[in-house]
GROMACS .gro file of C-alpha atoms in nm:
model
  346
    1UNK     CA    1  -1.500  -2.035   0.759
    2UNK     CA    2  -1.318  -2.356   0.825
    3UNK     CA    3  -1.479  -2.597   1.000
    4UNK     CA    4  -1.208  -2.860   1.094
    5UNK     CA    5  -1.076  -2.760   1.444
    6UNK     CA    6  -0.667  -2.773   1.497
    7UNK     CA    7  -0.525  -2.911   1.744
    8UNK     CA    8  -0.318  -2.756   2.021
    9UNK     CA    9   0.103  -2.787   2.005
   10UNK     CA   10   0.135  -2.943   2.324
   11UNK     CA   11  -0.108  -3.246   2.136
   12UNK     CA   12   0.043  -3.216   1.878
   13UNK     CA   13   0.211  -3.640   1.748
   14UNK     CA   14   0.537  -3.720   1.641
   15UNK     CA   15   0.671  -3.813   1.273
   16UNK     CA   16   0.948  -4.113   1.237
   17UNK     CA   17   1.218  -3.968   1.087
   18UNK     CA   18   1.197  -4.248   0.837
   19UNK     CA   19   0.873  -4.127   0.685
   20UNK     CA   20   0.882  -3.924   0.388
   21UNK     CA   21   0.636  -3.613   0.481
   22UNK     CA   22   0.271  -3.642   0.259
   23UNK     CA   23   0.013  -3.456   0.271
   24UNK     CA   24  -0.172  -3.722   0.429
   25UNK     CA   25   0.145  -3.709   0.719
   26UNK     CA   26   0.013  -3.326   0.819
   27UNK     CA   27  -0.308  -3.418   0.817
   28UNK     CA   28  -0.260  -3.687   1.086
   29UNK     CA   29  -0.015  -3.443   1.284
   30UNK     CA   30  -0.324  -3.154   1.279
   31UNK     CA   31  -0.557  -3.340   1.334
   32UNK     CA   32  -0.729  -3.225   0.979
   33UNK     CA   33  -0.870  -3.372   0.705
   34UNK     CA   34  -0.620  -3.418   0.374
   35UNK     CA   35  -0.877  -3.163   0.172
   36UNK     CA   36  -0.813  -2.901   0.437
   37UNK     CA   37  -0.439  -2.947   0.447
   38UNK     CA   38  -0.426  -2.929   0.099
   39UNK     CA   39  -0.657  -2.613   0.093
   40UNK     CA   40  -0.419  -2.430   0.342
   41UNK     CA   41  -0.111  -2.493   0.205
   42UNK     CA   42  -0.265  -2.305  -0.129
   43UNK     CA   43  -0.370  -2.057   0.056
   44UNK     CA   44  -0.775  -2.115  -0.018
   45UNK     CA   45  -0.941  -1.789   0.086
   46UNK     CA   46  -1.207  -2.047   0.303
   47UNK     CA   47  -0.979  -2.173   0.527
   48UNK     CA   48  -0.907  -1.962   0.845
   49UNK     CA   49  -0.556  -1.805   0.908
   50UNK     CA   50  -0.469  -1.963   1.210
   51UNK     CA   51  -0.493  -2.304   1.051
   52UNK     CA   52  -0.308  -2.187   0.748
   53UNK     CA   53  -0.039  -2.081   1.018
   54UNK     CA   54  -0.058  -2.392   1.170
   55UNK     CA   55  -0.053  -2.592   0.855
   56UNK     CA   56   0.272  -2.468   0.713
   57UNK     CA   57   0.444  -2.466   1.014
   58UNK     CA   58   0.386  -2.837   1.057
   59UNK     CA   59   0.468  -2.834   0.664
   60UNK     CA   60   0.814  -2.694   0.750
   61UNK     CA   61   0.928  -2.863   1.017
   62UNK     CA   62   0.867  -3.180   0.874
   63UNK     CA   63   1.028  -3.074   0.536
   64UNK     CA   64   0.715  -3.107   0.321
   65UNK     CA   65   0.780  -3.052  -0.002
   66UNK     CA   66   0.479  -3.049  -0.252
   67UNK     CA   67   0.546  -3.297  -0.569
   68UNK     CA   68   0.550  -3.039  -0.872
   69UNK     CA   69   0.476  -3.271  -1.074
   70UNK     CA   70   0.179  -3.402  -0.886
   71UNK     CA   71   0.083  -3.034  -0.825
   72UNK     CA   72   0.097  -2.889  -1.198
   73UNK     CA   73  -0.096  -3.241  -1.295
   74UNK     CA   74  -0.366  -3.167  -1.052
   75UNK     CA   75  -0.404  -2.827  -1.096
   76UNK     CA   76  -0.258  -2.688  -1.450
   77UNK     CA   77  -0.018  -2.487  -1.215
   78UNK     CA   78   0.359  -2.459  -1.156
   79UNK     CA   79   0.335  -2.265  -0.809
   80UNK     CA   80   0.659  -2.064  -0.958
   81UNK     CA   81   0.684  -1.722  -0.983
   82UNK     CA   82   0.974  -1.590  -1.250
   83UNK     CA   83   1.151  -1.277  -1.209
   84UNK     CA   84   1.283  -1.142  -1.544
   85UNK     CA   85   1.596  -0.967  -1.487
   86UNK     CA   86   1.853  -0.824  -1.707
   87UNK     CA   87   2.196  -0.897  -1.611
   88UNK     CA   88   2.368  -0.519  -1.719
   89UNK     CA   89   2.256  -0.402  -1.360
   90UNK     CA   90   2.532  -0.307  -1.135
   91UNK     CA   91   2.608  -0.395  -0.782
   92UNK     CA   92   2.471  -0.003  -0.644
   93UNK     CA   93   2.139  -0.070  -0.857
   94UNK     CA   94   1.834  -0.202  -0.674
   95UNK     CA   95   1.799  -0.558  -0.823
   96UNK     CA   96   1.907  -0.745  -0.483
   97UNK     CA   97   1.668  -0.566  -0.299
   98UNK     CA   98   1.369  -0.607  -0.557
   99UNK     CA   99   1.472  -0.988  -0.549
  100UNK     CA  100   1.462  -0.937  -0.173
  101UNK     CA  101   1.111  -0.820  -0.164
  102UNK     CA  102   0.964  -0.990  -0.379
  103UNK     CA  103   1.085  -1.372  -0.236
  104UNK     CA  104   0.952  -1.215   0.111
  105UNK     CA  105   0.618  -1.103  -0.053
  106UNK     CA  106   0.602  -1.474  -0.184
  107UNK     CA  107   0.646  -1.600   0.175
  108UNK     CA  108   0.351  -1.796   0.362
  109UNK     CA  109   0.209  -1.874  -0.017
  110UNK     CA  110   0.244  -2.153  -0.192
  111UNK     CA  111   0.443  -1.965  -0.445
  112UNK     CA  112   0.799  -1.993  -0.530
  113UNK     CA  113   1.033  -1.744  -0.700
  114UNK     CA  114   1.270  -1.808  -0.967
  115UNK     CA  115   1.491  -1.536  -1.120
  116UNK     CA  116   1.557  -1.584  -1.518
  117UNK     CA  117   1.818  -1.350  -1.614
  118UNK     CA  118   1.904  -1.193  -1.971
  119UNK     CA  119   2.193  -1.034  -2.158
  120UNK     CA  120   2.199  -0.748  -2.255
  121UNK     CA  121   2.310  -0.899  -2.605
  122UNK     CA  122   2.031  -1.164  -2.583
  123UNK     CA  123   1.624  -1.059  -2.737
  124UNK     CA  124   1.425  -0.965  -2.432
  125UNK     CA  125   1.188  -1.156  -2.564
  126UNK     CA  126   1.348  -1.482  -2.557
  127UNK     CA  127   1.292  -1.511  -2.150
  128UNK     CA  128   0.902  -1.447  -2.215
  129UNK     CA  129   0.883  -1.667  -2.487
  130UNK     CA  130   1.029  -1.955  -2.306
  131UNK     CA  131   0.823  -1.925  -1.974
  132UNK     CA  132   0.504  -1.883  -2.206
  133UNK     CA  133   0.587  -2.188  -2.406
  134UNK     CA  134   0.701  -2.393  -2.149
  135UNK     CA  135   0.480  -2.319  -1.863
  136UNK     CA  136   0.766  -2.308  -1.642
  137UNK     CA  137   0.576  -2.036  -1.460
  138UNK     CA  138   0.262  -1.937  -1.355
  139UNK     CA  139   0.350  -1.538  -1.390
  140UNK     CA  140   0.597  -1.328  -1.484
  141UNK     CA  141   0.738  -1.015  -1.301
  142UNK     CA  142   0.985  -0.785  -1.499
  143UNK     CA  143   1.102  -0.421  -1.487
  144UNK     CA  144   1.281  -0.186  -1.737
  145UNK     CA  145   0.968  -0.109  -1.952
  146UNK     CA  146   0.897   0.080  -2.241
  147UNK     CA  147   0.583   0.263  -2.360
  148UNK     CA  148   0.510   0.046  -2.593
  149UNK     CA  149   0.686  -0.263  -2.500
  150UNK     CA  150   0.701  -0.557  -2.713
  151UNK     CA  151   0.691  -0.761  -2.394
  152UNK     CA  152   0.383  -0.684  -2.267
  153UNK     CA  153   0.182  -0.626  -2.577
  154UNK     CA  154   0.290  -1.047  -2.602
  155UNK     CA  155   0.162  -1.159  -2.254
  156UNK     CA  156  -0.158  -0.958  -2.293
  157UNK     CA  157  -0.235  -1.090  -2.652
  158UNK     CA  158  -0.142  -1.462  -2.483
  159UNK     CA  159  -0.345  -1.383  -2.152
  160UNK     CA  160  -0.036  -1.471  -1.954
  161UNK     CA  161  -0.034  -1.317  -1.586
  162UNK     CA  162   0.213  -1.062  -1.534
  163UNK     CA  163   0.288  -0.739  -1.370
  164UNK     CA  164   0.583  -0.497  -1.405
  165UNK     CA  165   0.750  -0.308  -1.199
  166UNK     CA  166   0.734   0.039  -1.443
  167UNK     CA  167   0.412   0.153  -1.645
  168UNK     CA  168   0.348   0.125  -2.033
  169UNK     CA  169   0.125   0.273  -2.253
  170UNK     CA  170  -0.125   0.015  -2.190
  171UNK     CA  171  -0.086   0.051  -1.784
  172UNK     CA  172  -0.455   0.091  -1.710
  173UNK     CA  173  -0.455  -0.248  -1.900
  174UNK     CA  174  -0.218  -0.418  -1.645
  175UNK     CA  175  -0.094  -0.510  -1.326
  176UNK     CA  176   0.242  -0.281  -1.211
  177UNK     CA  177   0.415  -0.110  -0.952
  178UNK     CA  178   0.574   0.231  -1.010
  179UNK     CA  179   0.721   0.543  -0.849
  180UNK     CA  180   0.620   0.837  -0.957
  181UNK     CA  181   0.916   0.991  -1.167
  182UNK     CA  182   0.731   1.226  -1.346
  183UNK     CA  183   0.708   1.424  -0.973
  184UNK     CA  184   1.102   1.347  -0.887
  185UNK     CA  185   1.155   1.491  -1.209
  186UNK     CA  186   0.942   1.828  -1.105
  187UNK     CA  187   1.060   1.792  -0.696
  188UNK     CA  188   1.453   1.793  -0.813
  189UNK     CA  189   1.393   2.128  -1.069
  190UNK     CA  190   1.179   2.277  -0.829
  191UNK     CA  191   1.422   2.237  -0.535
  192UNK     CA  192   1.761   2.319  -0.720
  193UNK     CA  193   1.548   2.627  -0.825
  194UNK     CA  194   1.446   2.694  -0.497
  195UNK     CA  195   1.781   2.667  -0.446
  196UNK     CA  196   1.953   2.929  -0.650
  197UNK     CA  197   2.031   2.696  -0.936
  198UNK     CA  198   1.965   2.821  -1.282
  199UNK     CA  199   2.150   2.574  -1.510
  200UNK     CA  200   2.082   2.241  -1.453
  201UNK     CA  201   2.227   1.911  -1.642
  202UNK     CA  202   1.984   1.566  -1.596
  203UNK     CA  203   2.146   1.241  -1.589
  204UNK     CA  204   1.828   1.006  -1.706
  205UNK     CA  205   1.831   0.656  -1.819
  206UNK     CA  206   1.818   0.548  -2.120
  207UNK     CA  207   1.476   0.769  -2.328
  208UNK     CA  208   1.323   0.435  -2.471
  209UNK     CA  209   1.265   0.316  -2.107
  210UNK     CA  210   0.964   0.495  -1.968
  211UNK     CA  211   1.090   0.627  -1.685
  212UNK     CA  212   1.271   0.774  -1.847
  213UNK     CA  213   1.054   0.992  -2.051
  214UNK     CA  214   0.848   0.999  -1.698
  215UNK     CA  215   1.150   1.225  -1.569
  216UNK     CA  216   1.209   1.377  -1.815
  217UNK     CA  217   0.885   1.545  -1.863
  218UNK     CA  218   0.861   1.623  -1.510
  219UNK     CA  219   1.175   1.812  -1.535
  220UNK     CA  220   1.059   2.010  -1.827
  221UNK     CA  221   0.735   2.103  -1.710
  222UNK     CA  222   0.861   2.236  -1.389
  223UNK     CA  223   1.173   2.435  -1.569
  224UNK     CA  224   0.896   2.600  -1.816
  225UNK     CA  225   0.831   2.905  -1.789
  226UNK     CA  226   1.089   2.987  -1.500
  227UNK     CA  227   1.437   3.171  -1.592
  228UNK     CA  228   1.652   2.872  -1.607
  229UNK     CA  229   1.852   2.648  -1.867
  230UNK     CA  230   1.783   2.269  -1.842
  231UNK     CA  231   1.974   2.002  -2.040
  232UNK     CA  232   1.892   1.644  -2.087
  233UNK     CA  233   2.239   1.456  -2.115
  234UNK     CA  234   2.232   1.304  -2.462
  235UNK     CA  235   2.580   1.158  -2.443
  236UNK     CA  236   2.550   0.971  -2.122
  237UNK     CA  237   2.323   0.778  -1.921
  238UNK     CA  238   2.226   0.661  -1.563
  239UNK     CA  239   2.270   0.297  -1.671
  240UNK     CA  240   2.575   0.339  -1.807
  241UNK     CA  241   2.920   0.200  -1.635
  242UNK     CA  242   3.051   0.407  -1.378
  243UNK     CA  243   3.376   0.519  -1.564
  244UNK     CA  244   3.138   0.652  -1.904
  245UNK     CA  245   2.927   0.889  -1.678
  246UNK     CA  246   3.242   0.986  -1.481
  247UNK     CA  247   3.383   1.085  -1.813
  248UNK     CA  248   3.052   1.246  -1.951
  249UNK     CA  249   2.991   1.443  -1.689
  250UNK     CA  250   3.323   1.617  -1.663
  251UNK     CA  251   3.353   1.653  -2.064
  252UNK     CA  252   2.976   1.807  -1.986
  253UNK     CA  253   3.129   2.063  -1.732
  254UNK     CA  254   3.446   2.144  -1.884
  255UNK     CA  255   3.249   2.287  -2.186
  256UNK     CA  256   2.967   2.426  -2.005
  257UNK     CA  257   3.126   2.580  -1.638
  258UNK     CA  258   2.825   2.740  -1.579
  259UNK     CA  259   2.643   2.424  -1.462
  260UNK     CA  260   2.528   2.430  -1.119
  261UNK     CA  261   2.291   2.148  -1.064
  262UNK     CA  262   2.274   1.811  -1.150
  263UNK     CA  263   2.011   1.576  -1.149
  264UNK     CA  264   2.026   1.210  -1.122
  265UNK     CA  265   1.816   0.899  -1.114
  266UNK     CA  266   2.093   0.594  -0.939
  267UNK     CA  267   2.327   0.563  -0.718
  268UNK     CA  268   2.617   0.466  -0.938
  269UNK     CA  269   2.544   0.744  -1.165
  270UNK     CA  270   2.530   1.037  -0.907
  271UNK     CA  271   2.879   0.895  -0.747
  272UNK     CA  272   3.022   0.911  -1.024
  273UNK     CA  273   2.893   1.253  -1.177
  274UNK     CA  274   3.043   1.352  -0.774
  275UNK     CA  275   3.343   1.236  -0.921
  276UNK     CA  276   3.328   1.382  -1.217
  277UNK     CA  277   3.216   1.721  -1.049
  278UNK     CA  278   3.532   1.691  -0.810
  279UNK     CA  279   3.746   1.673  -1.117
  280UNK     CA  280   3.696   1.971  -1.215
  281UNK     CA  281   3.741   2.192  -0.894
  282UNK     CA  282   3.372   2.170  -0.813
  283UNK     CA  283   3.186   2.064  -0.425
  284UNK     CA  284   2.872   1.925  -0.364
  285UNK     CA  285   2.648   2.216  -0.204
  286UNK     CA  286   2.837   2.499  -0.259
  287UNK     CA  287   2.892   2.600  -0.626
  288UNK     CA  288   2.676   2.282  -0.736
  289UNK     CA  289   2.369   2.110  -0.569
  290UNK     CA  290   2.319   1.745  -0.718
  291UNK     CA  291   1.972   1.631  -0.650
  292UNK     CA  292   1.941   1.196  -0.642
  293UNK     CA  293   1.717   0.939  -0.572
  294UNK     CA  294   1.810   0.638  -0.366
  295UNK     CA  295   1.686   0.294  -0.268
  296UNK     CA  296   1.898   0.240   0.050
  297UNK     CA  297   1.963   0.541   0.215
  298UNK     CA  298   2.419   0.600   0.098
  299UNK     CA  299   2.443   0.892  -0.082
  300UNK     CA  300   2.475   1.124   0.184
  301UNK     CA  301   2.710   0.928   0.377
  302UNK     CA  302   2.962   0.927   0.032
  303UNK     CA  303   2.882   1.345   0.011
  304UNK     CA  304   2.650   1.499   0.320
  305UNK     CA  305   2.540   1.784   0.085
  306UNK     CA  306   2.368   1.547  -0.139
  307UNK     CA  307   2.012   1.592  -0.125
  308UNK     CA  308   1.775   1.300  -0.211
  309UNK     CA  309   1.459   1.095  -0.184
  310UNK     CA  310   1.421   0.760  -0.145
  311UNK     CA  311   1.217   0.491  -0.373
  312UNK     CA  312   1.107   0.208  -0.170
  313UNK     CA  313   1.213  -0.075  -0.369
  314UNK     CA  314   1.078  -0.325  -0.044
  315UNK     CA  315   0.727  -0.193  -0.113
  316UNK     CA  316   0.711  -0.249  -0.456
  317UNK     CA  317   0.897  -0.598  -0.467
  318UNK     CA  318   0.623  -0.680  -0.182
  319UNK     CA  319   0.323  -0.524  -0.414
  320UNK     CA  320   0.426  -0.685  -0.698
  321UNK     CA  321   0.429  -1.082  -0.541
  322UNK     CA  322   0.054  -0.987  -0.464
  323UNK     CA  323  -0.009  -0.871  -0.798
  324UNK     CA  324   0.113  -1.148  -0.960
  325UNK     CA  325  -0.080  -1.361  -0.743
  326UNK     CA  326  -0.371  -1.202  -0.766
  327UNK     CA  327  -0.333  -1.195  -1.181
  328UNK     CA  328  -0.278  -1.574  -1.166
  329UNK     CA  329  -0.595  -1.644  -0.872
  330UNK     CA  330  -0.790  -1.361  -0.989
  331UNK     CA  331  -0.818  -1.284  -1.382
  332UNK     CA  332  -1.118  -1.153  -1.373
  333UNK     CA  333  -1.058  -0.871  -1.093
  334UNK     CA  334  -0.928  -0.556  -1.214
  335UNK     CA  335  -0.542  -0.554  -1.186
  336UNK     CA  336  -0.337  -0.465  -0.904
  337UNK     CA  337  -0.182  -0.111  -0.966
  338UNK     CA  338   0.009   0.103  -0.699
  339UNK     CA  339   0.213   0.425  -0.769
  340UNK     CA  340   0.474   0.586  -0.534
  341UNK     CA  341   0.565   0.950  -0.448
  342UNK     CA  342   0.860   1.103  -0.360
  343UNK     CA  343   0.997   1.134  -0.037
  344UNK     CA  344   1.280   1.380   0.052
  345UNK     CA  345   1.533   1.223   0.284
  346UNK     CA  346   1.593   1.355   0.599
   0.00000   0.00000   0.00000
C-alpha cells in the first residue's frame, strides 16, 4: 500500500501559468514524492487508487504531458497502443465502435492508442512489420484473423505483445476477444427451423477469415440431420459492397424461389440482401425470415420482422485494452482470453 498521504483539494497550491507542468510540478501540488507521482501515473499496482485518481487529475488539469522520449529512454517503452485496421470496412461495420472501446478501455492508464490502417491492396504484414521494427508500439491489437494467420504466427515467433479480436489456430497460445459464431451459426438454423423455414441461404464473410468457418460450421451442424436444405453463398460475401450482395442475393433467389431464410453476419449485408429480397416480390417475416447479428441495435428499425442478436463490440474493445496491457505488464501470466454468446434482441 502507498504510504505517501495526499492532500485534500481544498489544500491543494496553485501552478503559474508560465510553468511548463513536470513531474516534479505534481509532486509539489500533491503533496507526494516525484517516485510516487511517477508510479501513479503508470499505473504501479503498489500505489493506492485514490492517489492514482488524484494524481492524474492534477496531471490533467495542468496539461502534463509525459516526454516520450524521456519515457521510452527510461523505460524501453512507448506507452502506445496500435490498432491495426483495414481500411475496406464500411461505415455500417463496427470499426468506430471497436476504436471507441478500446480508447475508453485505455483511459486512466498511461497508455495511448494509435490506429494504423491498411489497404486492402497493401501486405497485412507490412503494418506488423513496421511497429515490430520500429518499436513504435508497445502492443498490437488487430481483428480479421485467420486460422493460421501469418500475422500472429510473426508476433509470437518475435515475442511481441498482442491480442486479437477473433481466434486462430493457435488461440490457447494468445491473448483475444471473440464472440462465439460457431453458436450464432447453430441459434440462426435452429430458429429459422423453429420457424418453419426449410431452405435456408447464409451470407458469411469471406471462408479464409475464421469466423467465418466458425459460422459456418455452426450452421451445418445444427442443419444435420434435420429435413432442410442449407447453402453457403459462394458468389457473395458479407464484406462485400452493398450493391454486389444486393445483386447476389437476388440472382440467388431468382434461380432458387424456394428460399425462405436467410442468414447473415453485418449490417450492410442483411440491408442489402432486404433489398435484394424486396426485389423480387418477397417480405421480411412472412414468406422469408432473415436472421442477423448486430452491433448497435438498427436492423429492426430498417425491417421490424428482422430478428437478431447483438455482439457487444464495447465489451470486447474494453477486454482487449486490458489484454494488451496485461501482455505488455504481464508476459509471464497466462493470456487474457474472453468469448461471447449470443444474445437474441428483444
Amino acid at each position: 500500500m502507498d504510504s505517501d498521504k495526499a492532500i485534500s483539494d481544498d489544500r491543494m497550491p496553485s501552478v503559474e501559468a508560465s510553468e511548463k507542468p513536470t513531474l516534479k510540478t505534481i509532486s509539489r501540488l500533491s503533496g507526494l514524492a516525484v517516485p510516487t507521482v511517477s508510479r501513479a501515473l503508470n499505473d504501479a499496482p503498489d500505489i493506492g487508487a485514490e492517489t492514482k485518481k488524484l494524481i492524474r487529475r492534477i496531471a490533467d488539469e495542468i496539461g502534463y504531458v509525459p516526454n516520450r522520449a524521456g519515457v521510452r529512454l527510461r523505460t524501453g517503452r512507448t506507452n502506445v497502443i496500435s490498432l491495426v485496421l483495414s481500411t475496406e470496412h464500411d461505415m455500417m461495420n463496427h470499426t468506430a465502435r471497436l476504436i471507441s472501446a478500446i480508447a475508453g478501455g485505455l483511459q486512466n492508464t498511461p497508455y495511448h492508442l494509435i490506429v494504423t490502417p491498411y489497404f486492402p491492396s497493401d501486405d497485412p504484414m507490412k503494418p506488423i512489420r513496421y511497429i515490430v521494427d520500429t518499436g513504435s508500439a508497445d502492443a498490437i491489437i488487430m481483428n480479421q484473423t485467420q486460422p493460421t494467420d501469418p500475422r500472429v504466427a510473426f508476433l509470437m515467433e518475435r515475442g511481441f505483445p498482442f491480442a486479437t479480436h477473433g481466434r486462430t489456430n493457435w488461440a490457447e497460445k494468445h491473448a483475444y476477444f471473440d464472440y462465439d459464431n460457431t453458436a450464432f451459426g447453430a441459434k440462426a438454423i435452429m430458429t429459422l427451423i423453429d420457424r418453419g423455414r426449410r431452405n435456408i441461404l447464409v451470407i458469411a464473410p469471406p471462408m479464409a477469415q475464421n469466423y467465418a468457418q466458425n459460422i459456418r460450421d455452426g450452421a451445418t451442424i445444427a442443419a444435420r440431420g434435420r429435413d432442410i436444405r442449407l447453402t453457403i453463398a459462394d458468389t457473395v460475401t458479407s464484406d462485400d459492397s452493398s450493391t454486389l450482395v444486393k445483386d447476389g442475393v437476388e440472382a440467388i433467389l431468382r434461380a432458387d424461389p424456394t428460399i425462405d431464410g436467410i442468414v447473415c453476419s453485418s449490417t450492410s449485408a442483411t440491408m442489402a440482401a432486404v433489398a435484394a429480397m424486396e426485389l423480387c416480390g418477397r417480405s421480411v417475416g412472412t414468406d422469408t425470415d432473415v436472421f442477423a447479428k448486430e452491433a448497435i441495435p438498427f436492423l429492426r428499425l430498417f425491417r421490424p420482422g428482422i430478428l437478431t442478436v447483438q455482439e457487444d463490440v464495447g465489451q470486447a474493445g474494453e477486454f482487449l485494452a486490458r489484454a494488451a496491457i496485461r501482455a505488455v505488464r504481464e508476459p509471464d501470466l497466462p493470456p487474457m482470453q474472453g468469448l461471447a454468446a449470443p444474445r437474441m434482441q428483444d
